[in-house]
Short mmCIF file of C-alpha atoms in Angstrom, two decimals:
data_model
loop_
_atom_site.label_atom_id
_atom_site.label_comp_id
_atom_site.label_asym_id
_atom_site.label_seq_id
_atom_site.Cartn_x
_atom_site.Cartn_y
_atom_site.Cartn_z
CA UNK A 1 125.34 96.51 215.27
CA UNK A 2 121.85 95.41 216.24
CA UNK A 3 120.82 96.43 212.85
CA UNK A 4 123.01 94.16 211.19
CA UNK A 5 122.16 91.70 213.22
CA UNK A 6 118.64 92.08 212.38
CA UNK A 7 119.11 92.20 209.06
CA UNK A 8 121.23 88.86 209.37
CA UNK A 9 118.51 87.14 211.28
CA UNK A 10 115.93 87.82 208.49
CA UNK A 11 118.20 86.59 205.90
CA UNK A 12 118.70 83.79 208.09
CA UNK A 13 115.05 83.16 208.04
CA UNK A 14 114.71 82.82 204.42
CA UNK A 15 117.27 79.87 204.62
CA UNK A 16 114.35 77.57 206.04
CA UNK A 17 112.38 78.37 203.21
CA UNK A 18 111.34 75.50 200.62
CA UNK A 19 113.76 76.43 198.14
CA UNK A 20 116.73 75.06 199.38
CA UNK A 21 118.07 77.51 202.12
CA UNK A 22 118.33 79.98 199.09
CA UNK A 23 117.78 83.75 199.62
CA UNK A 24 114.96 84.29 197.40
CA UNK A 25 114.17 87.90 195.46
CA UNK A 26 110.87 88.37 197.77
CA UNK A 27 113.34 87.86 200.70
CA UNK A 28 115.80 90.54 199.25
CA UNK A 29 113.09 92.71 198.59
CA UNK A 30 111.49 92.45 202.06
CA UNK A 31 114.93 92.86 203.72
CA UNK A 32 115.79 96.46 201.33
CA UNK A 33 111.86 98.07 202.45
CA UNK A 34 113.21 98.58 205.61
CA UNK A 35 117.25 98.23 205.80
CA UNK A 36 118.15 100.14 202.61
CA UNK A 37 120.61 103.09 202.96
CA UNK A 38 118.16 104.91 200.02
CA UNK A 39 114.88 103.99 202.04
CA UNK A 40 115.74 104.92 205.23
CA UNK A 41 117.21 107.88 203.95
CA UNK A 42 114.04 109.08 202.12
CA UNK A 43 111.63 107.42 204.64
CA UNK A 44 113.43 109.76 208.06
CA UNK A 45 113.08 112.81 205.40
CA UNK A 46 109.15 112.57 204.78
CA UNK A 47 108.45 111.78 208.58
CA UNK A 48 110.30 115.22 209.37
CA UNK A 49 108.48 116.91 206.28
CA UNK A 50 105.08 115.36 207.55
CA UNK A 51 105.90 116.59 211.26
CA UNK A 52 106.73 119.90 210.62
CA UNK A 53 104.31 122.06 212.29
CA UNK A 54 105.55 125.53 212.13
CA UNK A 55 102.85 126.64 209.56
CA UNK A 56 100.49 126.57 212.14
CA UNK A 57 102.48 129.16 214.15
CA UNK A 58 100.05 131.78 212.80
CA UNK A 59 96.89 129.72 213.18
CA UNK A 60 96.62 127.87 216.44
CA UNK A 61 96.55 129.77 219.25
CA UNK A 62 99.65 129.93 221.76
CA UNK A 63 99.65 129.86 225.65
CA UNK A 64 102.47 131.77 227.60
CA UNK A 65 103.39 131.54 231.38
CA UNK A 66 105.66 134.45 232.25
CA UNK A 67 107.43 134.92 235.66
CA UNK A 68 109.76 138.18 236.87
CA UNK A 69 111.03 140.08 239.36
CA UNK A 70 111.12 144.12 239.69
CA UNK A 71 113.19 146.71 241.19
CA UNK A 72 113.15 150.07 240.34
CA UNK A 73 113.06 153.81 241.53
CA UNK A 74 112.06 155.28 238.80
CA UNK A 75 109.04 157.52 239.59
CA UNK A 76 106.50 156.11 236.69
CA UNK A 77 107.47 152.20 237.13
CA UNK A 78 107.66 152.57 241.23
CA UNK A 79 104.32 154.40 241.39
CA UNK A 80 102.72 151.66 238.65
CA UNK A 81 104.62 148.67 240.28
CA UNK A 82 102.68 149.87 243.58
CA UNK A 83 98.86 150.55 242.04
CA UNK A 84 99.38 146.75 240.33
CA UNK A 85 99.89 145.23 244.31
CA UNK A 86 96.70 147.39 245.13
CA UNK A 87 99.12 148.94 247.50
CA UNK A 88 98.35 152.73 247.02
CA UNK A 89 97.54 154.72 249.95
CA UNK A 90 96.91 158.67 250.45
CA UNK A 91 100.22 158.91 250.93
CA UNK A 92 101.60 158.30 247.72
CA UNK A 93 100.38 160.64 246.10
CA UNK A 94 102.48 163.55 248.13
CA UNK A 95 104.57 165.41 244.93
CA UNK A 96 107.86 164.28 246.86
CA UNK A 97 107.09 160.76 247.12
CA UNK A 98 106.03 160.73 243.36
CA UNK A 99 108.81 162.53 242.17
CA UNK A 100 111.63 160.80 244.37
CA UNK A 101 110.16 157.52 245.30
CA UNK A 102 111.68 154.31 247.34
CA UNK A 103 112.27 151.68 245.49
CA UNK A 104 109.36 149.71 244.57
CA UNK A 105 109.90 145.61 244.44
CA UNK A 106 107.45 142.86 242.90
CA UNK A 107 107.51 139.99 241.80
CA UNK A 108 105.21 139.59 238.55
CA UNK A 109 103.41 136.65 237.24
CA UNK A 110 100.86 135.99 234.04
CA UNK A 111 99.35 133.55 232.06
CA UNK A 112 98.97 134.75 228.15
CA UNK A 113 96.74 133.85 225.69
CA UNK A 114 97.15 135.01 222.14
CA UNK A 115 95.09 133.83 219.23
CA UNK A 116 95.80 134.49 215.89
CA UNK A 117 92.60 135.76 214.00
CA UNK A 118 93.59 136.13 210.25
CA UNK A 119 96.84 135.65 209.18
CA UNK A 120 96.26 135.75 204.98
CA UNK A 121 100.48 134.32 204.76
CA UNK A 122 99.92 131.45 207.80
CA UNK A 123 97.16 130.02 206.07
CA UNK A 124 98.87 129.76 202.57
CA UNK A 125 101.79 128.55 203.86
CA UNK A 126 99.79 126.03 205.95
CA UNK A 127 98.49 124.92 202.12
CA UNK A 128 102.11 124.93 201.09
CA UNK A 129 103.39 122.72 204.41
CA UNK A 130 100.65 119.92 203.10
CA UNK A 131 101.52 120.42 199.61
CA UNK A 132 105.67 119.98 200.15
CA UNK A 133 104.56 117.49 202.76
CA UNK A 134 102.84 114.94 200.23
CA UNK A 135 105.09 115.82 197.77
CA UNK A 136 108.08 113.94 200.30
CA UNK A 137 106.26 111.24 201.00
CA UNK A 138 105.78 110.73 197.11
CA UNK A 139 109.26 110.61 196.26
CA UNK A 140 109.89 108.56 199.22
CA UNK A 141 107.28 105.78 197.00
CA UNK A 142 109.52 106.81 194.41
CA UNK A 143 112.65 106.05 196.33
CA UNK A 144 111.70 102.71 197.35
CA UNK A 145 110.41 101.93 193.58
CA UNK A 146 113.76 102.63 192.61
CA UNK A 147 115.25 100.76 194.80
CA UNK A 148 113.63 97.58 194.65
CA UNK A 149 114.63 97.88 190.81
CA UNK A 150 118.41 97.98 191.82
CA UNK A 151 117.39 95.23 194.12
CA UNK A 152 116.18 93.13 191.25
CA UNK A 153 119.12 94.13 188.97
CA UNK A 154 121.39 93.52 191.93
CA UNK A 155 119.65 90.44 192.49
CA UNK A 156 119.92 88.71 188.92
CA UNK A 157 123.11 90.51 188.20
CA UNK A 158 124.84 88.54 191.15
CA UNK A 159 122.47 85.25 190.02
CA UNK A 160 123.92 85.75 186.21
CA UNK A 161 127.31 86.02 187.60
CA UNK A 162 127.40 82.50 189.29
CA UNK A 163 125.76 81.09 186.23
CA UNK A 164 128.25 82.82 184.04
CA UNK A 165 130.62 81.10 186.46
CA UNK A 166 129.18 77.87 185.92
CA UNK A 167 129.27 77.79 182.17
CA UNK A 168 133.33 78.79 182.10
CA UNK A 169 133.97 76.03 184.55
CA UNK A 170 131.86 73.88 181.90
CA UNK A 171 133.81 75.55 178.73
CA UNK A 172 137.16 74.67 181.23
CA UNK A 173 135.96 70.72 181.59
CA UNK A 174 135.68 70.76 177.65
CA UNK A 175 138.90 72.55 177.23
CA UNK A 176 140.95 69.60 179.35
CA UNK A 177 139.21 67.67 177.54
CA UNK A 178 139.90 68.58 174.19
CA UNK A 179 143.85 69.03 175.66
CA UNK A 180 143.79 65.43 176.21
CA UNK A 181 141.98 64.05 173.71
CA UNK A 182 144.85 66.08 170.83
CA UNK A 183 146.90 64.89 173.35
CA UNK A 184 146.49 61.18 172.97
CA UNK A 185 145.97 61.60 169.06
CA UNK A 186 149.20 63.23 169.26
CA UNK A 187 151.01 60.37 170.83
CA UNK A 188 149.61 57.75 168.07
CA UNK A 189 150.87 60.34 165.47
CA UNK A 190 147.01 61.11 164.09
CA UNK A 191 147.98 64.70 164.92
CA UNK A 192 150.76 66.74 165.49
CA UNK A 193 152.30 67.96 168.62
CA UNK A 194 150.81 71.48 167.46
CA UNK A 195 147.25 70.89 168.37
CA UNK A 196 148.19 69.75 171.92
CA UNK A 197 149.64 72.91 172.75
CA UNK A 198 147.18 75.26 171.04
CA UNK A 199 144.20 73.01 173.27
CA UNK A 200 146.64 73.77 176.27
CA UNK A 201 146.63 77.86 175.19
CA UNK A 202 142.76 77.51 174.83
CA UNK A 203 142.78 76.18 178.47
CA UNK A 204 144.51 78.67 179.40
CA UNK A 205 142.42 81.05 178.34
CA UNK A 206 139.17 79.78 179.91
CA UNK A 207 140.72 79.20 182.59
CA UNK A 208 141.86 83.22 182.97
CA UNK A 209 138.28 84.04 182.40
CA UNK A 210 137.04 82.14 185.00
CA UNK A 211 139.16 83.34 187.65
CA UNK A 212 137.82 86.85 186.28
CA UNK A 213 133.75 85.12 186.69
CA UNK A 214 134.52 84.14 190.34
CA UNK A 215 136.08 87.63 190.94
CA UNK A 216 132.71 89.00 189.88
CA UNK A 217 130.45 86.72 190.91
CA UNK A 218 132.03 87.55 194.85
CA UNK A 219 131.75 90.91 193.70
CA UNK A 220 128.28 91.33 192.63
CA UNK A 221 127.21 89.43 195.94
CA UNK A 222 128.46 91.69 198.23
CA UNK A 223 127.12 94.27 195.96
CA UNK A 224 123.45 92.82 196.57
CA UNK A 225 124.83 92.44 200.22
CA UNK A 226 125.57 96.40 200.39
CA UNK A 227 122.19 97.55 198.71
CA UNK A 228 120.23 95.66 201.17
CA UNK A 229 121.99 97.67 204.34
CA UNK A 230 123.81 94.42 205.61
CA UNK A 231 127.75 93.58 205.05
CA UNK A 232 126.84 90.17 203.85
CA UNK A 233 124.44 87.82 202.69
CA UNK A 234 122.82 85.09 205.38
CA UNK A 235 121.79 82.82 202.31
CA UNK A 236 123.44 81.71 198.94
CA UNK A 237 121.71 82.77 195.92
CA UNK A 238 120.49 80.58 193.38
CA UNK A 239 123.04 79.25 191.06
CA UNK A 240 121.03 79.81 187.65
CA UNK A 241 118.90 82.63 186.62
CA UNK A 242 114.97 81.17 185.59
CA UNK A 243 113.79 79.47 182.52
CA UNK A 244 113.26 81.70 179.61
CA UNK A 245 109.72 80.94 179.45
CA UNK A 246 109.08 81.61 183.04
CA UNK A 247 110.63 85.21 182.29
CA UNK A 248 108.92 85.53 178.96
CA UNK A 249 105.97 85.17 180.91
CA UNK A 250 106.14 87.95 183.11
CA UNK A 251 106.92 90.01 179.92
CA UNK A 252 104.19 88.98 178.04
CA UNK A 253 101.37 91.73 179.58
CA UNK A 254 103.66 93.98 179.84
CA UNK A 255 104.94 94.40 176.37
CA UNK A 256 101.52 95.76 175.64
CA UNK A 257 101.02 99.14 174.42
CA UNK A 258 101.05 102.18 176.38
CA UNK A 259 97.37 102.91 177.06
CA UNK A 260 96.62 102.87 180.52
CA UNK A 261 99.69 103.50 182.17
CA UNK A 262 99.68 104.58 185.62
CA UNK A 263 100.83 108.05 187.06
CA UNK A 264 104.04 107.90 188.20
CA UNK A 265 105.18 108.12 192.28
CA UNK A 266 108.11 110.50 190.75
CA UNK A 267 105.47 112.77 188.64
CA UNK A 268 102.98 112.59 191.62
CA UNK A 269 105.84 114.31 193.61
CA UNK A 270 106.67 116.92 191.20
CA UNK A 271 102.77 117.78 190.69
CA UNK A 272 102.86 118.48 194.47
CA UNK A 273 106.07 120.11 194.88
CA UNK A 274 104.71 122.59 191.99
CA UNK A 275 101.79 123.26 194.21
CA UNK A 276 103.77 123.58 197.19
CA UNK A 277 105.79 126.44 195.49
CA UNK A 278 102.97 128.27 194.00
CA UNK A 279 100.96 128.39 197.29
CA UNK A 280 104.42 129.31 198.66
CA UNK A 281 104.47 132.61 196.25
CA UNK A 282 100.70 132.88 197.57
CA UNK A 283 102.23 133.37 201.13
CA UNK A 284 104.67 135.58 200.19
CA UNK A 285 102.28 138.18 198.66
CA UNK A 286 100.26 137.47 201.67
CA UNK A 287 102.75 139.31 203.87
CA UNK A 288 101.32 143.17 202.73
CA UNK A 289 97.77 142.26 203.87
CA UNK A 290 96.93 143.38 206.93
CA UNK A 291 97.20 140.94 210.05
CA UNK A 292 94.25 140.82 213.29
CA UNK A 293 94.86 139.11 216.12
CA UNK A 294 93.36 138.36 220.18
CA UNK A 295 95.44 138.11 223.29
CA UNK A 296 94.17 137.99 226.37
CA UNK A 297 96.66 138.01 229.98
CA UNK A 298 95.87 136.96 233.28
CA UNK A 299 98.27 138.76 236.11
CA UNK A 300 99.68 138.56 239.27
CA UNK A 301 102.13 141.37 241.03
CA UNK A 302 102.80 141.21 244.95
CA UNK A 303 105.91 142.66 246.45
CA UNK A 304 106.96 138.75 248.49
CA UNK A 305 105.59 135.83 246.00
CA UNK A 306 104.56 134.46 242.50
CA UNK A 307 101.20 134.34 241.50
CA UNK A 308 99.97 136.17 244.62
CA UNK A 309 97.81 139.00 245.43
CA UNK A 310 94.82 140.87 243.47
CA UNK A 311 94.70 139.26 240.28
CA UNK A 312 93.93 141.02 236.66
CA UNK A 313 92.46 140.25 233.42
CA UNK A 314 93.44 142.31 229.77
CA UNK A 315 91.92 141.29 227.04
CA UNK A 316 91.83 143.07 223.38
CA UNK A 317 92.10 143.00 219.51
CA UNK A 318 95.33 144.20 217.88
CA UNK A 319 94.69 144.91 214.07
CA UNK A 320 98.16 145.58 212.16
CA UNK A 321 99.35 146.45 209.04
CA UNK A 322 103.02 146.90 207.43
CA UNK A 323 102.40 147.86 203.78
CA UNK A 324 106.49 148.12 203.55
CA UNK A 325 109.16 146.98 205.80
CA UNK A 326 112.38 147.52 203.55
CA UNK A 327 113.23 145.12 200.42
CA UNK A 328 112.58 141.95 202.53
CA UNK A 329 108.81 141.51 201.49
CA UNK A 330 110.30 142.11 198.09
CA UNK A 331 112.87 139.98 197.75
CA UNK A 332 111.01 136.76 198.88
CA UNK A 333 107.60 137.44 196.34
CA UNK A 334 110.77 137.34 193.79
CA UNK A 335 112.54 134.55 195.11
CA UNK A 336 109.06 132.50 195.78
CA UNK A 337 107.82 133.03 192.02
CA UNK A 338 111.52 131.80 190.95
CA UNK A 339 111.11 128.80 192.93
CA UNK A 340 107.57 127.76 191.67
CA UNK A 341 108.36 128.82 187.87
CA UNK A 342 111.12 125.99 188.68
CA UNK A 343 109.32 123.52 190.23
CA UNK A 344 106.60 124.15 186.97
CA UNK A 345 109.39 123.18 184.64
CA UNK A 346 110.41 120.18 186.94
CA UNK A 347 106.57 118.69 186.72
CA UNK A 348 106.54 119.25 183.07
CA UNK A 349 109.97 117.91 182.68
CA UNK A 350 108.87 114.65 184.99
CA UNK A 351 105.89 114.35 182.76
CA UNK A 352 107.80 114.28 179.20
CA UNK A 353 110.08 112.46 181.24
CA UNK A 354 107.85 109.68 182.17
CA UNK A 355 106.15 109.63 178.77
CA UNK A 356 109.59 109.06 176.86
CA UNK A 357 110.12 106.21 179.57
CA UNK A 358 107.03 104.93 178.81
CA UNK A 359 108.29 104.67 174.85
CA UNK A 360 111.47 103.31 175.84
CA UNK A 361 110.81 100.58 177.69
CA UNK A 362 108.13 99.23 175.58
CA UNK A 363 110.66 99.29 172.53
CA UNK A 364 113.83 98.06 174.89
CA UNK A 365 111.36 95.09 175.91
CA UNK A 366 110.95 94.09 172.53
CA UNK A 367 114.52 94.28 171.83
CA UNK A 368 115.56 92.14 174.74
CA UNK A 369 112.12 89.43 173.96
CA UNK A 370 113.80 89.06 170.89
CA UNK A 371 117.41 88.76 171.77
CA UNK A 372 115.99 85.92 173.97
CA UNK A 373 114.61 84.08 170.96
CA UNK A 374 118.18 84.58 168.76
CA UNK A 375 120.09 83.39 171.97
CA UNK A 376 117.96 80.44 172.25
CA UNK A 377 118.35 79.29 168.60
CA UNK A 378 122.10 80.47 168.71
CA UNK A 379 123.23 78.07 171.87
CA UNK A 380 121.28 74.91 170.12
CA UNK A 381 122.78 75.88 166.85
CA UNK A 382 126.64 76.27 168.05
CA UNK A 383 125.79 73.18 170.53
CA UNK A 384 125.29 70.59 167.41
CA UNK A 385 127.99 72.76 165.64
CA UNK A 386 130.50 71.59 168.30
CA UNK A 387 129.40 67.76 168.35
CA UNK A 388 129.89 68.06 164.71
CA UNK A 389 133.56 68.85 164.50
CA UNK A 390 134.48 67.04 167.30
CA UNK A 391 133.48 63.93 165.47
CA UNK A 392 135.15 65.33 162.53
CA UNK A 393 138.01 66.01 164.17
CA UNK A 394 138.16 62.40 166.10
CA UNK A 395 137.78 61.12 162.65
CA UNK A 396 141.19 63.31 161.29
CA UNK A 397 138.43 65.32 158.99
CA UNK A 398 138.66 69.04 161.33
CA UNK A 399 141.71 70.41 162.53
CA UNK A 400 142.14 71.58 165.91
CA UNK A 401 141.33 75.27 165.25
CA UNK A 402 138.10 74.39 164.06
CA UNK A 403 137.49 72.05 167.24
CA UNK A 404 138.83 74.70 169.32
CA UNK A 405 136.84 77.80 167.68
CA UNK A 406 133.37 75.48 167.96
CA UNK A 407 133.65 75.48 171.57
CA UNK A 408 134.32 79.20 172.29
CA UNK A 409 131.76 79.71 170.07
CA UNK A 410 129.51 77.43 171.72
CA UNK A 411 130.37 79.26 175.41
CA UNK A 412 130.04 82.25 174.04
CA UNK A 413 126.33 81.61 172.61
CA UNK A 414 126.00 80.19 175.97
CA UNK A 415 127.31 83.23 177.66
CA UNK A 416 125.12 85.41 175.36
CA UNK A 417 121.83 83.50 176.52
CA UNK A 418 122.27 84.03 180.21
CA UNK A 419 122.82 87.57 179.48
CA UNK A 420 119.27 87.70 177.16
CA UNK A 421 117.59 86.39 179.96
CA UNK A 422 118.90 88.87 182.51
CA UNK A 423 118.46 91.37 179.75
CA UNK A 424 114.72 90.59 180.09
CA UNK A 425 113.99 90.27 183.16
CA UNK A 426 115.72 94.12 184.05
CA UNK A 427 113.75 95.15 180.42
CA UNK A 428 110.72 93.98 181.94
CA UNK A 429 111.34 95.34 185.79
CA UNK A 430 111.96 98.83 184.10
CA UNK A 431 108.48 98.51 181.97
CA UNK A 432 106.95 98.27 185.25
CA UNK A 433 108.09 100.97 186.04
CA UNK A 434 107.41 103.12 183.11
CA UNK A 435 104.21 102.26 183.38
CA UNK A 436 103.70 103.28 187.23
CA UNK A 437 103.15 99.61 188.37
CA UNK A 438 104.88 97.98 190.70
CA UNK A 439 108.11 96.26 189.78
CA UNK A 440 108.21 93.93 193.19
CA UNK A 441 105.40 91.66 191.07
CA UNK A 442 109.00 89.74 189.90
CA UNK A 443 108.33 87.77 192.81
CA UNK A 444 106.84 85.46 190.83
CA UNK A 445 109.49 84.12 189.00
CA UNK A 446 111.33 82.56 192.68
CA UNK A 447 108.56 80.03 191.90
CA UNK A 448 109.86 79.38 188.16
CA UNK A 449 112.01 76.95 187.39
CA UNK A 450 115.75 77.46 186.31
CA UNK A 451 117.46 76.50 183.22
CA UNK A 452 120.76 74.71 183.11
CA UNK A 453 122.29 76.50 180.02
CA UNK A 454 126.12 74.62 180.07
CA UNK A 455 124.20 71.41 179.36
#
C-alpha cells in the first residue's frame, strides 16, 4: 500500500509540471527505475548475487566458541577429563582406580581459530562468485534497458491511442455531417433518399470504431499504469503523439551506420557469465589438489564452571589430500565443463545476436523514416481529395459513395500517419538499443511540439 502510494505521489508531482499537469515520458521513466515489477525483480537478484559470501568460506579465517559438559566412567575419557582440570594426584594412578574409575565431570570451554592456508577450489570459486556476480548486475542494466523501452512503447502506444481516438471522433463530426448535408439535398429532391441512409450506415460505422478507440485507449493506459508498478496513472497523458519533425530528429544520428556501436549490457552479462562458468570448471578440478590449513584452540576444563581453571593452547598445521572420494569429484568436473561449454554458446549467441540487431534496426529505421514521409504526403493528398468531392458532390457532380469513400480514405491516411510516427519513434528507441546507447535520451521529445493530425 505505501508503495502505491508512493508511486501515486510522484505521479502526482509531475502534474505541477509546465506542461499542463501532463505525465510526461521522463516522469514515466523515473517512476519504472524504481517501481517496475521487472526492475525490482532483477535489481533484489544482483544485490543477493553481489552479497553472497560463501566463496570465502575457504579463504578467510573462521572463529569458533565451543561450550560442553562431560560425564563419563569410561577409564580413558575419566582419567583424560581429570589430567585436563590439572587434577591428577598419586592416587590415580592405582591399576583399580584406572581400570574402574568414578565418574569424572567437567565442564569444557574453547575458543577456535582455524585459518585456511591454500584452498586451490576456494580461490577459483572466489573468481567465479565475482565473475557470476558482475554478470547479475549486468543483466540487471539490461533489465532496466528493456524496460524503459516497454516504457516508451507503453508510453506512445497509450499517447497514439487517444490520438487515434481523436481523429474517429473527427471522421464521426464529418460523418453527421455528411448525413445531414444528403439529408437536406434529399429533402429538395437534388438527391435521393439513398444517399441519406448510406451517410447514416457510414456513421454508423465510425461510430463502432470509436467505441472500439476508447476501449483501447482505457486499455493501453492502464497498461502504462501496470508497467510502471502502480494500478493507475496520477496524470493524463498527452492527447497527441509529437510533430514528425521533432521525431525525425531524434532519428536522424541514429540512422547512421553501424560503426561504433557500443557493447551491449545483455552481451556484457553473457561475457561474464562465460567466465563465471569456466572458473567454475577451474574449481571443480581444484577439488583433487591437496588442501593445508592452521587451527589453533584455546581451552578451558574445570569440574564446577565455564571457562575456568588452567587454561591450554594447541596449535598446528593439518595438510590433506583426497585424490578420490567416490564419483562425486567426477560428476561435478563433468557437470561444470557442461555448464561453461553452455554459457560459451550463450556469449557467442548474444554476440551474433546483438550484431543482427544492430542490422535490423538500422534497416527497420529506414523503413519507418520513410513510411513517415508517404504518410505525410498521403494525409495532404486524401485531405484536398475530400474537399474536392465534397464540392462536387454539393454541386450534384459526385455521388455519395464517392463523398463517402473520400472521407474514410482521408481517416484512414490520417490513421496511418499517427501510426508512422509511433512507428518511428519505437524504430528509433530500439536503434538505441542495438547500438548499446541509452534509449531514455527520448526524453527529449516531451519538449517537442505535437501535431494535430484530424485538422
Amino acid at each position: 500500500m505505501l508503495r502505491v502510494l508512493s508511486i501515486a505521489g510522484a505521479l502526482l508531482l509531475s502534474a505541477a509540471s509546465p506542461l499542463a499537469a501532463q505525465l510526461s515520458l521522463a516522469d514515466a521513466l523515473r517512476t519504472a527505475e524504481s517501481s517496475a515489477y521487472a526492475n525490482r525483480i532483477a535489481t533484489a537478484e544482483a544485490s543477493a548475487q553481489a552479497a553472497g559470501l560463501a566463496a570465502y568460506r575457504g579463504i578467510l579465517p573462521t572463529l569458533r566458541v565451543e561450550a560442553g559438559y562431560l560425564a563419563t566412567n569410561d577409564p580413558i575419557n575419566a582419567f583424560g577429563t581429570t589430567l585436563r582440570q590439572r587434577a591428577i594426584t598419586p592416587a590415580d594412578f592405582d591399576p583399580a582406580r584406572l581400570n574402574y574409575p568414578d565418574a569424572a565431570r567437567a565442564k569444557m570451554a574453547g575458543l577456535v581459530l582455524e585459518q585456511p592456508l591454500l584452498n586451490a577450489d576456494a580461490w577459483t570459486g572466489r573468481r567465479a562468485a565475482g565473475a557470476a556476480a558482475n554478470a547479475s548486475e549486468a543483466m540487471a542494466a539490461w533489465t532496466r534497458t528493456a524496460t524503459s523501452t516497454d516504457v516508451i512503447r507503453a508510453y506512445y502506444g497509450a499517447t497514439l491511442a487517444a490520438e487515434r481516438r481523436a481523429t474517429l471522433a473527427a471522421a464521426l463530426r464529418a460523418a453527421d455531417a455528411h448525413v445531414a448535408r444528403a439529408q437536406a439535398l434529399a429533402d429538395t429532391g437534388m438527391v435521393t433518399r439513398a444517399d441519406a441512409l448510406l451517410a447514416r450506415v457510414r456513421a454508423g460505422e465510425v461510430r463502432s470504431q470509436l467505441l472500439e478507440a476508447e476501449n483501447d485507449a482505457a486499455m493501453a493506459t492502464r497498461g502504462l499504469a501496470t508497467l510502471l508498478g502502480a494500478d493507475a496513472l496520477a496524470a493524463p497523458l498527452p492527447d497527441a503523439l509529437p510533430a514528425s519533425a521533432a521525431i525525425l530528429a531524434q532519428a536522424a544520428a541514429d540512422s547512421a551506420a553501424n560503426a561504433g556501436a557500443a557493447i551491449r549490457a545483455d552481451v556484457t552479462a553473457a561475457t561474464a557469465a562465460a567466465t563465471a562458468t569456466s572458473a567454475d570448471a577451474w574449481r571443480a578440478r581444484s577439488l583433487y589438489l591437496p588442501r593445508l590449513n592452521g587451527f589453533a584452540r584455546y581451552d578451558w576444563n574445570d569440574a564446577d564452571a565455564w571457562f575456568a581453571n588452567q587454561r591450554a593452547w594447541t596449535v598446528g598445521v593439518m595438510a590433506t589430500w583426497t585424490p578420490f572420494a567416490g564419483a562425486s569429484e567426477i560428476s561435478e568436473v563433468r557437470s561444470t565443463n557442461a555448464r561453461a561449454d553452455a554459457a560459451t554458446a550463450r556469449r557467442e549467441a548474444a554476440v551474433a545476436n546483438a550484431a543482427l540487431e544492430l542490422e535490423r534496426s538500422h534497416g527497420r529505421l529506414q523503413v519507418a523514416i520513410a513510411r513517415l514521409g508517404i504518410a505525410e504526403d498521403a494525409v495532404a493528398q486524401s485531405a484536398e481529395a475530400h474537399r474536392i468531392v465534397a464540392r462536387k458532390y454539393d454541386g450534384g457532380l459526385a455521388t455519395i459513395s464517392e463523398l463517402l469513400e473520400a472521407a474514410a480514405t482521408e481517416t484512414q491516411s490520417r490513421l496511418m500517419l499517427t501510426m508512422a510516427r509511433y512507428q518511428l519513434i519505437d524504430a528509433t528507441a530500439q536503434r538505441r538499443v542495438a547500438l548499446g546507447t541509452d534509449p531514455r535520451t527520448l526524453v527529449a521529445l516531451d519538449a517537442a511540439p505535437t501535431t494535430d493530425s484530424n485538422r
